[in-house]
PDB file of C-alpha atoms in Angstrom:
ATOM      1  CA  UNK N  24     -79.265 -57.076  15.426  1.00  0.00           C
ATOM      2  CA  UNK N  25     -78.265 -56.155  18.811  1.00  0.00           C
ATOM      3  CA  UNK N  26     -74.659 -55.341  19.868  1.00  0.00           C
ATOM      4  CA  UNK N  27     -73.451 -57.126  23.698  1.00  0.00           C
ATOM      5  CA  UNK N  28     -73.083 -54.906  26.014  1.00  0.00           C
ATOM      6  CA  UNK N  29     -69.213 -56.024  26.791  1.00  0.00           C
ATOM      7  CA  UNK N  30     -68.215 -55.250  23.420  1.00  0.00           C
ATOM      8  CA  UNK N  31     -69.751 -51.444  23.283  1.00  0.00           C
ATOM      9  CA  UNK N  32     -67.472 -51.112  26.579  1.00  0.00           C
ATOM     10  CA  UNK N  33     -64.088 -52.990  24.923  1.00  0.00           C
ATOM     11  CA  UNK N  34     -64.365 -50.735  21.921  1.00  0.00           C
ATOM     12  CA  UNK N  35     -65.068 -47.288  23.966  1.00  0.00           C
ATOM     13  CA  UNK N  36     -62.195 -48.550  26.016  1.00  0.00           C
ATOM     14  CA  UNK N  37     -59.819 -49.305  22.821  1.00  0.00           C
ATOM     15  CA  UNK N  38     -61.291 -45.619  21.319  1.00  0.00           C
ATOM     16  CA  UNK N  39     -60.365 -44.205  24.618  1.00  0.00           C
ATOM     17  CA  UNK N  40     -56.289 -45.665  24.852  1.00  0.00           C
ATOM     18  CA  UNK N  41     -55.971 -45.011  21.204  1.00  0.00           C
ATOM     19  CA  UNK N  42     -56.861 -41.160  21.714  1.00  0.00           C
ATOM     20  CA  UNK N  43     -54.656 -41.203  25.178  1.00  0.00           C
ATOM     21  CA  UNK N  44     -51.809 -42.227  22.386  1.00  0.00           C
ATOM     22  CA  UNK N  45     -52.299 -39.995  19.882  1.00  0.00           C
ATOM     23  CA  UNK N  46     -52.090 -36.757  22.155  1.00  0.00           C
ATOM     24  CA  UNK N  47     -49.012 -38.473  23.627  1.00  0.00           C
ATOM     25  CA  UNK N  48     -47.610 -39.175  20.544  1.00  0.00           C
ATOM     26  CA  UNK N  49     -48.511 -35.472  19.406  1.00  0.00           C
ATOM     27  CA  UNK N  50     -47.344 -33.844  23.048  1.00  0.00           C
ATOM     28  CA  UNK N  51     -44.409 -35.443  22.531  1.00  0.00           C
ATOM     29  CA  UNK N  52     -43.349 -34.790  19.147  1.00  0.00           C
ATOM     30  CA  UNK N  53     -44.253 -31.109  19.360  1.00  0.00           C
ATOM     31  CA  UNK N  54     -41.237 -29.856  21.813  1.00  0.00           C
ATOM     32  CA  UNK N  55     -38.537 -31.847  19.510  1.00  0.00           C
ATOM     33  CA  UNK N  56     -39.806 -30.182  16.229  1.00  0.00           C
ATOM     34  CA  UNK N  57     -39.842 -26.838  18.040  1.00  0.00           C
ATOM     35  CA  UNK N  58     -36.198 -26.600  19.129  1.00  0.00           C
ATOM     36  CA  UNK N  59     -34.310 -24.702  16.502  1.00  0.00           C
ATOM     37  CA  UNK N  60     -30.594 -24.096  17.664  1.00  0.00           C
ATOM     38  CA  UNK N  61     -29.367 -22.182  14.556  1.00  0.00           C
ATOM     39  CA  UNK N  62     -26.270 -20.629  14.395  1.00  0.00           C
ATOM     40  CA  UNK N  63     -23.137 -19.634  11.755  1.00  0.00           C
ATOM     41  CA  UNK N  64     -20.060 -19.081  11.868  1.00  0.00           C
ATOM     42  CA  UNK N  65     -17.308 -16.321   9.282  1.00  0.00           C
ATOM     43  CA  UNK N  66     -13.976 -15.493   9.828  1.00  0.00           C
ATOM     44  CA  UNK N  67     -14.679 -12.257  12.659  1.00  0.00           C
ATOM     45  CA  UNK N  68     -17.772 -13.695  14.475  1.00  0.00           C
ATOM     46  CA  UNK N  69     -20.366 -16.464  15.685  1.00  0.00           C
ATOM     47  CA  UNK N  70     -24.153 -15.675  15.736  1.00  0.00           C
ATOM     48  CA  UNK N  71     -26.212 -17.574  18.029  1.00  0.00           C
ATOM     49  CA  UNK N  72     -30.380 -17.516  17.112  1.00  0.00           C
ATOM     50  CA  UNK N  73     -31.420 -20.431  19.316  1.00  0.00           C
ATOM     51  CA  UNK N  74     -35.700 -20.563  19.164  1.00  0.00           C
ATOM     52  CA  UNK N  75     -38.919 -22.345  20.438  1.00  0.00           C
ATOM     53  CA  UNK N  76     -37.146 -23.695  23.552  1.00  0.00           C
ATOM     54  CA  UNK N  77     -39.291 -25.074  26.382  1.00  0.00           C
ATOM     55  CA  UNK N  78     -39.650 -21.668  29.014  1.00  0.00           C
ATOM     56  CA  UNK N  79     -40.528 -23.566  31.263  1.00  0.00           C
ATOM     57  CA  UNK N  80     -37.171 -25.093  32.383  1.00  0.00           C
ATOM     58  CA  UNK N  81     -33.279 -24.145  32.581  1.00  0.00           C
ATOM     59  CA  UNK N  82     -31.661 -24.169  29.127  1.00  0.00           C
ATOM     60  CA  UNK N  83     -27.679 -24.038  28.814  1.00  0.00           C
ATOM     61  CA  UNK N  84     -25.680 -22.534  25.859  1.00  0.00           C
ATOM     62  CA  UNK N  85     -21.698 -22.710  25.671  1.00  0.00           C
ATOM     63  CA  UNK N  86     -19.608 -21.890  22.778  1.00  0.00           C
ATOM     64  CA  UNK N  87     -15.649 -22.151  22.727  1.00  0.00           C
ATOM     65  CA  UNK N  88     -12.793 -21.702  20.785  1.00  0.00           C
ATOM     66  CA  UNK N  89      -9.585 -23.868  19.989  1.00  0.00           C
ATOM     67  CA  UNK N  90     -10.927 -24.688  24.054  1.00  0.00           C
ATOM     68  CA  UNK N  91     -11.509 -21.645  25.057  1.00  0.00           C
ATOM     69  CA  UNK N  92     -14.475 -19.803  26.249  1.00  0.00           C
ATOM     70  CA  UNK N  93     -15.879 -17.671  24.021  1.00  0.00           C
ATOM     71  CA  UNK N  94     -19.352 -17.294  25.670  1.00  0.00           C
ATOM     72  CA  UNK N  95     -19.030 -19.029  29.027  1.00  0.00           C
ATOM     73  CA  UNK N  96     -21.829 -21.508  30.402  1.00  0.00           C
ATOM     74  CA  UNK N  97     -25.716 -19.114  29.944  1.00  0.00           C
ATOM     75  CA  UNK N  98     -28.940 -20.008  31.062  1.00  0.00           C
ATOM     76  CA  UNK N  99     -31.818 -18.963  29.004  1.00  0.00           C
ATOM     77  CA  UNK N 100     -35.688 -19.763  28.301  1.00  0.00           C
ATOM     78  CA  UNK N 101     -37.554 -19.703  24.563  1.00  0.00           C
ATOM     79  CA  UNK N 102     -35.015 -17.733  22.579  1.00  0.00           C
ATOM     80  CA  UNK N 103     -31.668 -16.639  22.594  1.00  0.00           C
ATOM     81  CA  UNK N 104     -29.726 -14.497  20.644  1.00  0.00           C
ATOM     82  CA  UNK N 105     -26.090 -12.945  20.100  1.00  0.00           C
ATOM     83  CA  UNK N 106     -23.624 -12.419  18.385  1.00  0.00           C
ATOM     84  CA  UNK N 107     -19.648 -13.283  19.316  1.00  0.00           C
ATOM     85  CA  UNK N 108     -16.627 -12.008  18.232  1.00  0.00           C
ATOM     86  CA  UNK N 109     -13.833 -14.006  17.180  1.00  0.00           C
ATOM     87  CA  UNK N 110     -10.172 -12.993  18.063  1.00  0.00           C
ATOM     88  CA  UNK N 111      -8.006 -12.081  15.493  1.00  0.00           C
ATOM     89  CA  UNK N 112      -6.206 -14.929  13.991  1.00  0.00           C
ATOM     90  CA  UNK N 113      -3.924 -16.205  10.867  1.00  0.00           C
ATOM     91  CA  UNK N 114      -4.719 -20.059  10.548  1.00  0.00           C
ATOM     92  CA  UNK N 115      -8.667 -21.663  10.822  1.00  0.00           C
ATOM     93  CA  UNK N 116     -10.557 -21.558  14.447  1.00  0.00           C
ATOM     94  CA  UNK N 117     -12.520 -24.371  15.391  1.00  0.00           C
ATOM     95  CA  UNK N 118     -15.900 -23.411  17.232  1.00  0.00           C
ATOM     96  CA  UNK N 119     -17.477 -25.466  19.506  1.00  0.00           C
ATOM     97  CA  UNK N 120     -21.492 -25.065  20.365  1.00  0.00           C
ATOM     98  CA  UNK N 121     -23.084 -26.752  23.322  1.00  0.00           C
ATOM     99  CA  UNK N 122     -27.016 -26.399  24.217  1.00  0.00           C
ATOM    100  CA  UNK N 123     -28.726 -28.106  26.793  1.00  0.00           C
ATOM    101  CA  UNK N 124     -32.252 -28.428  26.772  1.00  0.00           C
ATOM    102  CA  UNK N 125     -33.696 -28.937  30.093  1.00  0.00           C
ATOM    103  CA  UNK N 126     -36.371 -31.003  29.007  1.00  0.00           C
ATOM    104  CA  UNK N 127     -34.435 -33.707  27.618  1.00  0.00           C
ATOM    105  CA  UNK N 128     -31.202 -34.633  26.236  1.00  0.00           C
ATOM    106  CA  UNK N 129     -32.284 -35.801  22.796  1.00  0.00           C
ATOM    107  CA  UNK N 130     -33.544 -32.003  22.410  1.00  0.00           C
ATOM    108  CA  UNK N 131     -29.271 -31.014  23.548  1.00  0.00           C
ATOM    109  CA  UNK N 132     -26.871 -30.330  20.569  1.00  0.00           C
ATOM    110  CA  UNK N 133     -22.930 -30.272  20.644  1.00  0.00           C
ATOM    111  CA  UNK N 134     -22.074 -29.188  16.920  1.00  0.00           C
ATOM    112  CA  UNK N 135     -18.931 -27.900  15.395  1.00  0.00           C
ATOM    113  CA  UNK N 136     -17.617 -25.332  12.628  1.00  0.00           C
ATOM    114  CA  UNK N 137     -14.446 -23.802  11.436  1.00  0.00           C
ATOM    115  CA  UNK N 138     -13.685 -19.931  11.281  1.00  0.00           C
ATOM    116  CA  UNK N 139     -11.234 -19.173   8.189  1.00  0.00           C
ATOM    117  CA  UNK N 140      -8.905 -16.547   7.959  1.00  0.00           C
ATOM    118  CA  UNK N 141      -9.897 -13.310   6.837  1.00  0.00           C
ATOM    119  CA  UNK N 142      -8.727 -12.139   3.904  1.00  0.00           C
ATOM    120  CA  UNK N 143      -6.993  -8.942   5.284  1.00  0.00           C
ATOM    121  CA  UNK N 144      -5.935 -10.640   8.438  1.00  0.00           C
ATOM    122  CA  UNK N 145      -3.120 -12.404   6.880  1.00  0.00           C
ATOM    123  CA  UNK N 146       0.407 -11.024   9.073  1.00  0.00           C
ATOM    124  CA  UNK N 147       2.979  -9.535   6.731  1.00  0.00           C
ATOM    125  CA  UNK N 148       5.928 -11.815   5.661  1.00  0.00           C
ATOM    126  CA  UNK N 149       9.024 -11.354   8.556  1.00  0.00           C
ATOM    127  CA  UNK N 150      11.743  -9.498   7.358  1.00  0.00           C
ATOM    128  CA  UNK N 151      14.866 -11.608   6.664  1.00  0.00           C
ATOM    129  CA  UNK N 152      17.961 -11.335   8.440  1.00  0.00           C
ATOM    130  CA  UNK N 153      20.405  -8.687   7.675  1.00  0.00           C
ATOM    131  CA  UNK N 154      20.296  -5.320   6.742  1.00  0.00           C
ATOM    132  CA  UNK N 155      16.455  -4.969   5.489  1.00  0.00           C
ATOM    133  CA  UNK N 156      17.465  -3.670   1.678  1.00  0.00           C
ATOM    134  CA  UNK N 157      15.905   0.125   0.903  1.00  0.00           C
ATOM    135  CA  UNK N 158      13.027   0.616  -1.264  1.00  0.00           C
ATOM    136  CA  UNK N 159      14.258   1.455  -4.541  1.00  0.00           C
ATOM    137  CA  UNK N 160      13.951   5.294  -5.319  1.00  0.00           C
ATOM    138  CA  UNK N 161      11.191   6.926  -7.424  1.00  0.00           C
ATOM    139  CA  UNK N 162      13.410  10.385  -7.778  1.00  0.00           C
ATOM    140  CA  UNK N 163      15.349  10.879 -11.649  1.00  0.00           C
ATOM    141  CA  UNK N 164      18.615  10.343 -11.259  1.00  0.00           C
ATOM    142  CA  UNK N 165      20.755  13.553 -10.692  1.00  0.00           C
ATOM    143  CA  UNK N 166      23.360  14.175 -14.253  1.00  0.00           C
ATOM    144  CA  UNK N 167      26.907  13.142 -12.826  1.00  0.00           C
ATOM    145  CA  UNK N 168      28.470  16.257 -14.160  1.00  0.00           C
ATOM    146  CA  UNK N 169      27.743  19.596 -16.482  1.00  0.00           C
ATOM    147  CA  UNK N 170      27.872  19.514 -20.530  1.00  0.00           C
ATOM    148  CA  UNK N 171      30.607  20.936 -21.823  1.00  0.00           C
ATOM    149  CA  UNK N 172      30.388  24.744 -22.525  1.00  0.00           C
ATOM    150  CA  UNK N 173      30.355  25.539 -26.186  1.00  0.00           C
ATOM    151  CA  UNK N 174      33.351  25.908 -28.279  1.00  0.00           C
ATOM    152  CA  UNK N 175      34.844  29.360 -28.243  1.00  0.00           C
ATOM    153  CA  UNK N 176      33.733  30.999 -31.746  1.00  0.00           C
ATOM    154  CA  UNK N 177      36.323  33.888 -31.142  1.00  0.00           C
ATOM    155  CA  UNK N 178      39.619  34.290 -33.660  1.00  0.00           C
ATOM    156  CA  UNK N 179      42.662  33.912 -31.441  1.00  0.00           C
ATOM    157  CA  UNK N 180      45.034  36.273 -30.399  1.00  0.00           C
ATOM    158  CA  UNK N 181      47.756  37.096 -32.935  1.00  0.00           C
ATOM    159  CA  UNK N 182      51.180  36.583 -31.462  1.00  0.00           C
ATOM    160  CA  UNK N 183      53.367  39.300 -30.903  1.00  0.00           C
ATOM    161  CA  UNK N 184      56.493  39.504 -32.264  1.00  0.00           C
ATOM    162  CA  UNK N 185      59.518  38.563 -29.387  1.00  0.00           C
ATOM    163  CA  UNK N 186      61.963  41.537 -29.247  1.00  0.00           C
ATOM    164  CA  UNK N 187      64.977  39.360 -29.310  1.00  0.00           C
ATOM    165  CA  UNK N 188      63.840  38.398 -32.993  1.00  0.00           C
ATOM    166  CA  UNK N 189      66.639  39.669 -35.623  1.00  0.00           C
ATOM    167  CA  UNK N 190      65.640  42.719 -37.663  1.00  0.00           C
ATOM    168  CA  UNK N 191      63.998  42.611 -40.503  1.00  0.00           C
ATOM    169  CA  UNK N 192      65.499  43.572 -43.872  1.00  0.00           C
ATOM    170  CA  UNK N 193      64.650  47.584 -44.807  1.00  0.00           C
ATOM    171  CA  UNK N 194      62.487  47.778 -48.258  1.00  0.00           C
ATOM    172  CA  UNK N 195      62.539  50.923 -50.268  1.00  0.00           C
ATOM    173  CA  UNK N 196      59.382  52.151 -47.973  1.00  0.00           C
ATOM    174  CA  UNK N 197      61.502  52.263 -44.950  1.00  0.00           C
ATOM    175  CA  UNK N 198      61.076  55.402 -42.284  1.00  0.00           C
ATOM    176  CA  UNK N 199      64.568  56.480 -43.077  1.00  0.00           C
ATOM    177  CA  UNK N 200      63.981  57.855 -46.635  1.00  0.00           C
ATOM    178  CA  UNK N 201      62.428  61.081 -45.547  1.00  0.00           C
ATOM    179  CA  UNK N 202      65.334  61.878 -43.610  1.00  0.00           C
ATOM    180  CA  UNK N 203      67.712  61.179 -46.840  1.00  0.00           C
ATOM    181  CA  UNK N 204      65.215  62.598 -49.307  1.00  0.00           C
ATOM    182  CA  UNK N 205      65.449  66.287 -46.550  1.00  0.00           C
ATOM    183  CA  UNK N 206      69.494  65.977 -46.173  1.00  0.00           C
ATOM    184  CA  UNK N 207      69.736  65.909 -50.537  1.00  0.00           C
ATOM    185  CA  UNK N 208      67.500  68.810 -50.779  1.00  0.00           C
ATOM    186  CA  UNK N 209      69.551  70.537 -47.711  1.00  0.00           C
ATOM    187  CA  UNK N 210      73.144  69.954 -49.708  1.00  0.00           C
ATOM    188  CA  UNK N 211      71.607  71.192 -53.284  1.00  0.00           C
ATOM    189  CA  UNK N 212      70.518  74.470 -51.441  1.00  0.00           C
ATOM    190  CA  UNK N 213      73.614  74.951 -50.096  1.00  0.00           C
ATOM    191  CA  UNK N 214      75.586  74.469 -52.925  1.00  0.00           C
ATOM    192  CA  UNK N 215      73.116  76.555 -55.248  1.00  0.00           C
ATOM    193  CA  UNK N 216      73.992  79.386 -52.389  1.00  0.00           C
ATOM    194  CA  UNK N 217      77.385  78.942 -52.914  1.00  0.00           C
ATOM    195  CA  UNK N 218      77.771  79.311 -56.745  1.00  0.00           C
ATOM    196  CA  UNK N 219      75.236  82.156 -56.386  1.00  0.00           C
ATOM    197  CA  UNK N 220      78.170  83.978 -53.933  1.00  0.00           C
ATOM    198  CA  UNK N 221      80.773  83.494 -56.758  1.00  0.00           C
ATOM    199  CA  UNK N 222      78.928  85.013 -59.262  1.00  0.00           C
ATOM    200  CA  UNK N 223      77.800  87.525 -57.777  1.00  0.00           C
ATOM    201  CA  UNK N 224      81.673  88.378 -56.352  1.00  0.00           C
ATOM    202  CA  UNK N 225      83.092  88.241 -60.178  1.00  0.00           C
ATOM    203  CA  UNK N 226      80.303  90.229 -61.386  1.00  0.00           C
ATOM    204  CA  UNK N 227      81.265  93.648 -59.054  1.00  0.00           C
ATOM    205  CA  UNK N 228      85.446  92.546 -59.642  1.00  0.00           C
ATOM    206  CA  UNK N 229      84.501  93.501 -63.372  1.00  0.00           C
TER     207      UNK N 229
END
């Protein structure tokens, strides 16, 4: 059996285009399969880790906050990395990532997150109005007076007698019996003297 000439050359050319096709197809597919923008987001910073980006053109990366730049328009090549910090804040960020791939738009991203408070970031309540009101004391509270001293144990003081008090009736034991008792003992002597005198004066008469 032999095979035309025209139709070895139509089916090298077919082989040929679907080969062509293939690589294309491959060549094609391999830049958007190697773009890996990565990044995350907590409540102090954003890291960037944006990998296997064409080097051989201009790539852009932009990232703002609530509209604000947080990392202003960069160029870069294959890789980029960092790692931004996030102001301080009391209610949830919103982050905004831009990256443009110079070979192509379809290889760009434009993504966004949310940065939530941090725990420890939260601002104290304001004081109300007024006079703030003092922390209540930790000290014991001081006794308002002394205890009472003891009762006194000693006997009290007898009471002298006031010298404009009447006399007292005199008892048998009064101090003037001595004096009595001497004067009764003087008048016996006396009169034992006297009758002595007499006798003795009749005696020599005789």
């Amino acid at each position: 059996m032999t095979i035309p000439r025209r139709s070895l050359r139509a089916a090298g050319t077919l082989a040929a285009a679907a080969v062509v096709g293939l690589t294309g197809a491959v060549l094609t597919a391999g830049p958007a399969a190697a773009h890996t923008p990565t990044w995350a987001v907590t409540c102090s910073e954003v890291s960037l880790d944006l990998t296997a980006y064409n080097s051989k053109v201009t790539n852009q990366v932009t990232v703002t906050v609530d509209g604000k730049d947080l990392l202003s328009t960069e160029t870069f090549g294959r890789e980029f990395h960092k790692k931004l910090e996030l102001p301080k804040h009391d209610k949830e960020l919103t982050v905004h990532l831009v990256v443009k791939a110079g070979d192509g738009d379809n290889f760009s991203r434009d993504e966004t997150k949310s940065a939530p408070v941090c725990e420890d970031a939260t601002p104290p309540p304001a004081p109300s109005e007024g006079t703030p009101s003092r922390a209540p004391s930790t000290e014991a509270p001081t006794p308002s007076a002394k205890p009472s001293e003891a009762p006194s144990t000693s006997a009290p003081a007898v009471a002298t007698p006031s010298p404009s008090s009447p006399d007292l009736a005199e008892t048998g034991s009064s101090s003037a019996t001595p004096v009595i008792a001497g004067a009764a003992v003087a008048v016996l002597l006396a009169g034992g003297g006297v009758m002595w005198s007499v006798r003795k004066r009749r005696t020599a008469q005789h």
